[in-house]
Every structure is written in C-alpha cells, then in structure tokens.
Amino acid sequence: MNWLVIILSLIAFSSLLRLWMYKLHLRDLNKQLRFMTEYETNMLLTSQINSKNWNNMHVLINTLITEQHSIKQLYQHNEQTFRNTLTDLSHDIRTPLTSLDGYFQILVKEKDPAKRRYYENIIQGRIYVLKEMLEAIFMYTKLQNETYELNIEKVQLNSILIDTIFSFYQEMEEQHLKPRITITETPIFIEGNKEALHRIFSNLINNALIHGKDSLEITLSQKNETIQLVFANNIPSKYKVDINKVFDRFYMSDSSRNNNSTGLGLFITKELTTKMQGDVSAELEDGVFRMNLTFTASQMEKS
C-alpha cells in the first residue's frame, strides 16, 4: 500500500512538474510573440521543451511567421516599385509636355512657312508620344480590374496585322528600316478582339523600333489549328535586357529609359494575349530578340 502511495505521488509530482514547465514555456512563447509584434525582427520562435506535439506546433507557427515575412517583403518591394514608377511616369509625362510648350512658343513667333511646318511636325510627334504613353497607362488600369473582359468575336488576323504594320510606315521610313514580312495569303481567323490585337501588334513593333538595330522580321503562319506570330529584331550589345523580366509591369531596359517608355508595353501584350486564350513568350539569342505569339484557329471557320 505504501508503495502504491509513493508511485501515485511520483506520478502526480511528475505531472505537476510537466504542467509547470508547459506554463513557463507558454509564458516564454507569449513573451517572444509580443517582442516580435512590437519590433521589426526576422526571429523565429525557440523551444526548450523536447516534445513531439510542442515541436509540431512550433514548426507550424514558424512556418506562418516565415510566410508573413515573405508577404511583408513582397509588399514592401511592390510598394517601393510603385513609388519609383510614379516618379518615373511623372518625369516621362512631364518631359514631352515641357518640350511641347517650348516648341509651341517657337511656332507662335515663327513666320517662315517652312520652319513652321518643321516645328508643327515636331509638336505632332511629341503629342503622339504623349498619347501612346497615356493610352498605355489607361490600358494598364483597365487590366488591373479583375472584372474587365474583352469583347471576343471572330476576327481575321492577317488584315489586322497588315493594317498595324502600315500604320508605322512613317516611323520605319525615318529609321530607314525595311522590315521582312512573311504573312500567309490564306485568311487566318481567331476568336479575339480587333482593338486588343492592334494594341498587341503596335506594342511589339514599337518595341522593335525602340530597341532594334536596323532589322525587323514579322512572320504569320498557321499549322493545323495552331497560329504563330513571330516578331524578331537585332539588339545592340550595349543594351542590357533581362529576358526573365520583360513581361513584368514597369520593367524598362537601359534603352527604354531614354525613349519615354512607360515599361508597360510587353506587360499589356501578355495580359491581352492571355485574355484571348493565347500565349506569348520571349527569347534572346545571339543578339536577336524574338517575341513568339501563339493562338488557336477559330473553330467557327470549319463550319
């Protein structure tokens, strides 16, 4: 009987001791969590108890803390990127506006008809640049709205591409650029949006004009149900392009920063292509930058 009392007493003492240790440990956890809440720290919870259940709980809590740290760092990075972008956009928009004002003042005072036409052309060019920048920003804001949808219908890809190419005739002439264009004569139809496709093609051609080096190759072909478009241009070795970031919003290479670019063109291209169930990828090899777009032929064409 005495042995039974002793054994029960030892069990009771052991349980009380374990309970006391758990209480101390909870108090320590509470202290650590309070410190982590009040101060900027990357510390994780530590444990002095060697227990499977406690260790599992620590692992789960530390996993949540690590994920929270990652989310916070991502938020801070995006916030800083957004602030930098606002600063850059403000500067990029102010630059053509300032030059517009300057050339307009000159135009008002100029009497010679030939010089007036010269300054009028410059002003028209600055207005076009500003218009393209504002349209890119406007399209970006629309794409950020999750409810924004394109009006999808059957459209002919050949004609939209050709019309877009001809709309850049003057810019190509000014750069003495003679593009190599290969477009199948067979009409190609997809389920898409005409305005969105024009915007995509305009972005890619404009991107080639900004970054290109005396070359531009555009190819449109179809094999079975797969439609492929390729925009390829040489890039001067002095331009540094991160191929893994070209579709990131506000990404600008060294050449873009000097050409009143918003860094939104390829981001918008990817978003619009995706909304039309297409795919777009980029590659850079041996100084040639290539954009590959893939669509599926319209099923209605079969009927």
Coordinates of C-alpha atoms in Angstrom, one line a residue:
M1 CA 0.0 0.0 0.0
N2 CA 2.8 2.4 0.9
W3 CA 4.5 1.6 -2.5
L4 CA 1.3 2.5 -4.3
V5 CA 1.1 5.8 -2.5
I6 CA 4.7 6.5 -3.4
I7 CA 4.2 5.6 -7.0
L8 CA 1.0 7.8 -7.3
S9 CA 2.8 10.6 -5.5
L10 CA 5.6 10.4 -8.0
I11 CA 3.2 10.4 -10.9
A12 CA 1.3 13.4 -9.5
F13 CA 4.6 15.3 -8.9
S14 CA 5.8 14.5 -12.5
S15 CA 2.5 15.7 -13.9
L16 CA 2.6 18.9 -11.9
L17 CA 6.2 19.4 -12.9
R18 CA 5.4 18.9 -16.6
L19 CA 2.4 21.2 -16.2
W20 CA 4.6 23.9 -14.6
M21 CA 7.1 23.6 -17.4
Y22 CA 4.4 23.9 -20.0
K23 CA 3.1 27.0 -18.2
L24 CA 6.6 28.5 -18.2
H25 CA 7.0 27.6 -21.8
L26 CA 3.7 29.3 -22.8
R27 CA 4.8 32.4 -20.9
D28 CA 8.1 32.3 -22.8
L29 CA 6.2 31.9 -26.1
N30 CA 3.9 34.8 -25.2
K31 CA 7.0 36.9 -24.5
Q32 CA 8.6 36.0 -27.8
L33 CA 5.5 36.7 -29.8
R34 CA 4.9 40.1 -28.0
F35 CA 8.5 41.1 -28.8
M36 CA 8.1 40.0 -32.5
T37 CA 4.9 42.0 -32.7
E38 CA 6.4 45.2 -31.3
Y39 CA 9.7 45.2 -33.1
E40 CA 10.9 44.7 -36.7
T41 CA 12.6 41.3 -36.5
N42 CA 13.1 38.2 -38.5
M43 CA 13.5 35.9 -35.5
L44 CA 11.6 32.7 -35.2
L45 CA 10.2 31.0 -32.1
T46 CA 12.5 28.9 -30.0
S47 CA 11.5 26.0 -27.7
Q48 CA 13.1 24.5 -24.6
I49 CA 10.7 21.5 -24.4
N50 CA 11.5 18.3 -26.3
S51 CA 8.0 17.2 -27.1
K52 CA 6.6 16.0 -30.4
N53 CA 3.4 17.9 -30.1
W54 CA 5.1 21.1 -29.0
N55 CA 7.7 20.7 -31.7
N56 CA 5.0 20.3 -34.3
M57 CA 3.2 23.4 -33.1
H58 CA 6.5 25.3 -33.2
V59 CA 7.1 24.3 -36.8
L60 CA 3.6 25.4 -37.8
I61 CA 3.9 28.7 -36.1
N62 CA 7.4 29.4 -37.5
T63 CA 6.1 28.4 -41.0
L64 CA 3.3 31.1 -40.6
I65 CA 5.9 33.6 -39.4
T66 CA 8.2 32.9 -42.3
E67 CA 5.3 33.2 -44.8
Q68 CA 4.3 36.5 -43.1
H69 CA 7.8 37.8 -43.5
S70 CA 7.8 36.9 -47.2
I71 CA 4.5 38.6 -47.8
K72 CA 5.7 41.7 -46.0
Q73 CA 8.9 41.8 -48.0
L74 CA 7.0 41.4 -51.3
Y75 CA 4.6 44.1 -50.3
Q76 CA 7.4 46.5 -49.4
H77 CA 9.1 45.7 -52.7
N78 CA 5.9 46.3 -54.7
E79 CA 5.3 49.5 -52.8
Q80 CA 8.8 50.8 -53.5
T81 CA 8.4 49.8 -57.1
F82 CA 5.1 51.5 -57.4
R83 CA 6.6 54.7 -55.8
N84 CA 9.5 54.6 -58.2
T85 CA 7.2 54.0 -61.1
L86 CA 5.0 57.0 -60.2
T87 CA 8.1 59.2 -60.1
D88 CA 9.4 57.9 -63.4
L89 CA 5.9 58.2 -65.1
S90 CA 5.6 61.8 -63.8
H91 CA 9.0 62.6 -65.2
D92 CA 8.3 60.8 -68.5
I93 CA 5.0 62.6 -69.0
R94 CA 6.4 66.0 -67.9
T95 CA 9.3 65.7 -70.5
P96 CA 7.1 65.7 -73.6
L97 CA 4.8 68.3 -72.1
T98 CA 7.7 70.6 -71.4
S99 CA 9.1 70.2 -75.0
L100 CA 5.6 70.7 -76.4
D101 CA 5.4 74.0 -74.6
G102 CA 8.8 75.1 -75.8
Y103 CA 8.2 74.2 -79.5
F104 CA 4.8 75.8 -79.4
Q105 CA 6.3 79.1 -78.1
I106 CA 8.8 78.9 -81.0
L107 CA 6.0 78.1 -83.5
V108 CA 3.9 81.1 -82.4
K109 CA 6.8 83.5 -83.1
E110 CA 8.0 81.9 -86.3
K111 CA 6.9 83.5 -89.6
D112 CA 8.7 81.3 -92.1
P113 CA 6.2 78.7 -93.5
A114 CA 8.9 76.0 -94.0
K115 CA 10.1 76.4 -90.4
R116 CA 6.5 76.5 -89.1
R117 CA 5.9 73.1 -90.8
Y118 CA 9.1 71.8 -89.3
Y119 CA 8.0 72.7 -85.8
E120 CA 4.5 71.5 -86.4
N121 CA 5.8 68.1 -87.3
I122 CA 7.9 68.0 -84.1
I123 CA 4.9 69.0 -82.0
Q124 CA 2.8 66.4 -83.7
G125 CA 5.4 63.8 -82.9
R126 CA 5.6 64.8 -79.2
I127 CA 1.8 64.7 -79.0
Y128 CA 1.8 61.2 -80.4
V129 CA 4.4 60.0 -77.9
L130 CA 2.3 61.5 -75.0
K131 CA -0.9 59.9 -76.4
E132 CA 0.8 56.5 -76.6
M133 CA 2.0 56.8 -73.0
L134 CA -1.4 57.8 -71.7
E135 CA -3.1 55.0 -73.6
A136 CA -0.7 52.5 -72.1
I137 CA -1.4 53.8 -68.6
F138 CA -5.1 53.7 -69.3
M139 CA -5.0 50.2 -70.6
Y140 CA -2.9 49.1 -67.6
T141 CA -5.5 50.5 -65.2
K142 CA -8.3 48.6 -67.1
L143 CA -6.3 45.4 -66.9
Q144 CA -5.9 45.7 -63.2
N145 CA -9.7 45.5 -62.8
E146 CA -10.5 41.8 -62.4
T147 CA -13.9 42.3 -64.0
Y148 CA -12.5 43.7 -67.2
E149 CA -13.3 41.5 -70.2
L150 CA -12.7 41.8 -73.9
N151 CA -15.5 41.6 -76.4
I152 CA -14.5 38.4 -78.2
E153 CA -15.6 37.7 -81.7
K154 CA -14.3 36.1 -84.9
V155 CA -11.6 38.3 -86.4
Q156 CA -9.1 38.0 -89.3
L157 CA -5.6 38.2 -88.1
N158 CA -4.0 38.9 -91.5
S159 CA -5.7 42.2 -92.1
I160 CA -5.3 43.5 -88.6
L161 CA -1.5 42.7 -88.7
I162 CA -1.1 44.3 -92.1
D163 CA -3.0 47.5 -91.1
T164 CA -0.9 47.8 -88.0
I165 CA 2.3 47.4 -89.9
F166 CA 1.3 50.1 -92.4
S167 CA 0.4 52.5 -89.5
F168 CA 4.1 52.5 -88.6
Y169 CA 5.2 53.3 -92.2
Q170 CA 6.5 56.8 -91.3
E171 CA 8.4 55.7 -88.3
M172 CA 10.1 52.9 -90.3
E173 CA 11.0 55.3 -93.0
E174 CA 12.6 57.7 -90.6
Q175 CA 14.7 54.9 -89.2
H176 CA 15.5 53.6 -92.7
L177 CA 14.0 50.3 -91.6
K178 CA 12.8 47.8 -94.2
P179 CA 11.0 45.0 -92.4
R180 CA 11.0 41.5 -93.7
I181 CA 7.3 40.5 -93.6
T182 CA 6.1 36.9 -94.3
I183 CA 2.3 36.6 -94.0
T184 CA 0.4 33.7 -95.4
E185 CA -2.1 34.5 -98.1
T186 CA -4.7 32.1 -96.6
P187 CA -7.1 34.1 -94.3
I188 CA -6.5 33.3 -90.7
F189 CA -9.3 33.7 -88.2
I190 CA -9.2 33.5 -84.4
E191 CA -11.6 34.3 -81.6
G192 CA -10.3 37.6 -80.4
N193 CA -10.7 41.4 -80.2
K194 CA -9.6 43.7 -83.0
E195 CA -8.6 46.6 -80.8
A196 CA -6.6 44.4 -78.4
L197 CA -4.8 42.7 -81.3
H198 CA -3.9 46.1 -82.8
R199 CA -2.6 47.2 -79.4
I200 CA -0.5 44.0 -79.1
F201 CA 1.0 44.4 -82.6
S202 CA 1.6 48.1 -82.1
N203 CA 3.4 47.4 -78.8
L204 CA 5.7 44.7 -80.4
I205 CA 6.5 46.9 -83.5
N206 CA 7.1 49.9 -81.3
N207 CA 9.3 47.8 -79.0
A208 CA 11.4 46.7 -82.1
L209 CA 11.7 50.4 -83.2
I210 CA 13.0 51.4 -79.8
H211 CA 15.3 48.5 -79.2
G212 CA 16.0 47.3 -82.7
K213 CA 19.1 47.7 -84.7
D214 CA 18.3 48.1 -88.5
S215 CA 16.2 44.9 -88.5
L216 CA 12.6 43.8 -88.0
E217 CA 11.2 40.4 -89.1
I218 CA 7.5 39.7 -88.8
T219 CA 6.1 36.2 -89.6
L220 CA 2.5 35.0 -89.5
S221 CA 1.9 31.3 -90.2
Q222 CA -0.6 28.5 -89.4
K223 CA -0.1 24.8 -88.9
N224 CA -3.3 22.8 -88.4
E225 CA -5.1 24.6 -85.6
T226 CA -2.0 26.5 -84.3
I227 CA -1.4 30.0 -85.4
Q228 CA 2.1 31.5 -84.7
L229 CA 3.3 35.1 -85.0
V230 CA 7.0 36.0 -84.6
F231 CA 8.4 39.5 -84.2
A232 CA 12.2 39.4 -84.3
N233 CA 14.8 42.2 -84.2
N234 CA 18.5 42.6 -83.5
I235 CA 19.5 44.4 -80.3
P236 CA 22.7 46.4 -79.9
S237 CA 25.1 44.7 -77.5
K238 CA 25.2 47.8 -75.3
Y239 CA 21.6 47.3 -74.3
K240 CA 21.1 45.1 -71.3
V241 CA 17.8 43.1 -71.3
D242 CA 16.7 40.8 -68.6
I243 CA 14.7 38.2 -70.6
N244 CA 13.1 36.9 -67.4
K245 CA 11.6 40.3 -66.6
V246 CA 10.5 41.7 -70.0
F247 CA 6.8 40.9 -69.2
D248 CA 7.0 42.5 -65.7
R249 CA 4.9 45.6 -65.3
F250 CA 7.1 48.8 -65.4
Y251 CA 10.2 46.8 -66.5
M252 CA 12.4 49.0 -68.5
S253 CA 15.8 48.1 -70.1
D254 CA 18.5 50.6 -70.5
S255 CA 17.3 51.7 -73.9
S256 CA 13.7 52.1 -72.8
R257 CA 14.6 54.7 -70.1
N258 CA 15.9 57.0 -72.8
N259 CA 12.8 56.7 -75.1
N260 CA 9.9 58.0 -73.0
S261 CA 8.8 54.4 -72.3
T262 CA 6.3 53.5 -69.5
G263 CA 7.6 50.0 -69.2
L264 CA 4.1 48.7 -69.7
G265 CA 4.1 47.6 -73.4
L266 CA 5.1 44.0 -73.1
F267 CA 3.1 43.6 -69.8
I268 CA 0.0 44.7 -71.6
T269 CA 0.8 42.5 -74.6
K270 CA 1.0 39.4 -72.3
E271 CA -2.2 40.3 -70.4
L272 CA -4.2 40.9 -73.6
T273 CA -2.9 37.8 -75.3
T274 CA -3.9 35.7 -72.3
K275 CA -7.4 37.2 -72.3
M276 CA -7.8 35.9 -75.8
Q277 CA -6.6 32.4 -74.8
G278 CA -3.2 32.9 -76.5
D279 CA 0.3 32.5 -75.3
V280 CA 3.3 34.8 -75.6
S281 CA 7.0 34.2 -74.9
A282 CA 10.3 36.0 -75.3
E283 CA 13.8 34.8 -76.1
L284 CA 17.1 36.4 -76.7
E285 CA 19.8 34.5 -78.6
D286 CA 22.9 35.7 -80.4
G287 CA 21.7 39.3 -80.2
V288 CA 18.3 38.6 -81.7
F289 CA 15.2 39.4 -79.5
R290 CA 12.3 37.3 -80.5
M291 CA 8.6 37.5 -79.4
N292 CA 6.5 34.4 -80.1
L293 CA 2.7 34.6 -80.0
T294 CA 0.5 31.5 -80.4
F295 CA -3.2 31.4 -80.9
T296 CA -5.8 28.7 -81.8
A297 CA -7.6 29.0 -85.1
S298 CA -11.3 29.9 -84.8
Q299 CA -13.5 26.8 -84.6
M300 CA -16.2 28.6 -86.4
E301 CA -14.1 28.7 -89.6
K302 CA -14.7 25.0 -90.1
S303 CA -18.5 25.4 -90.5

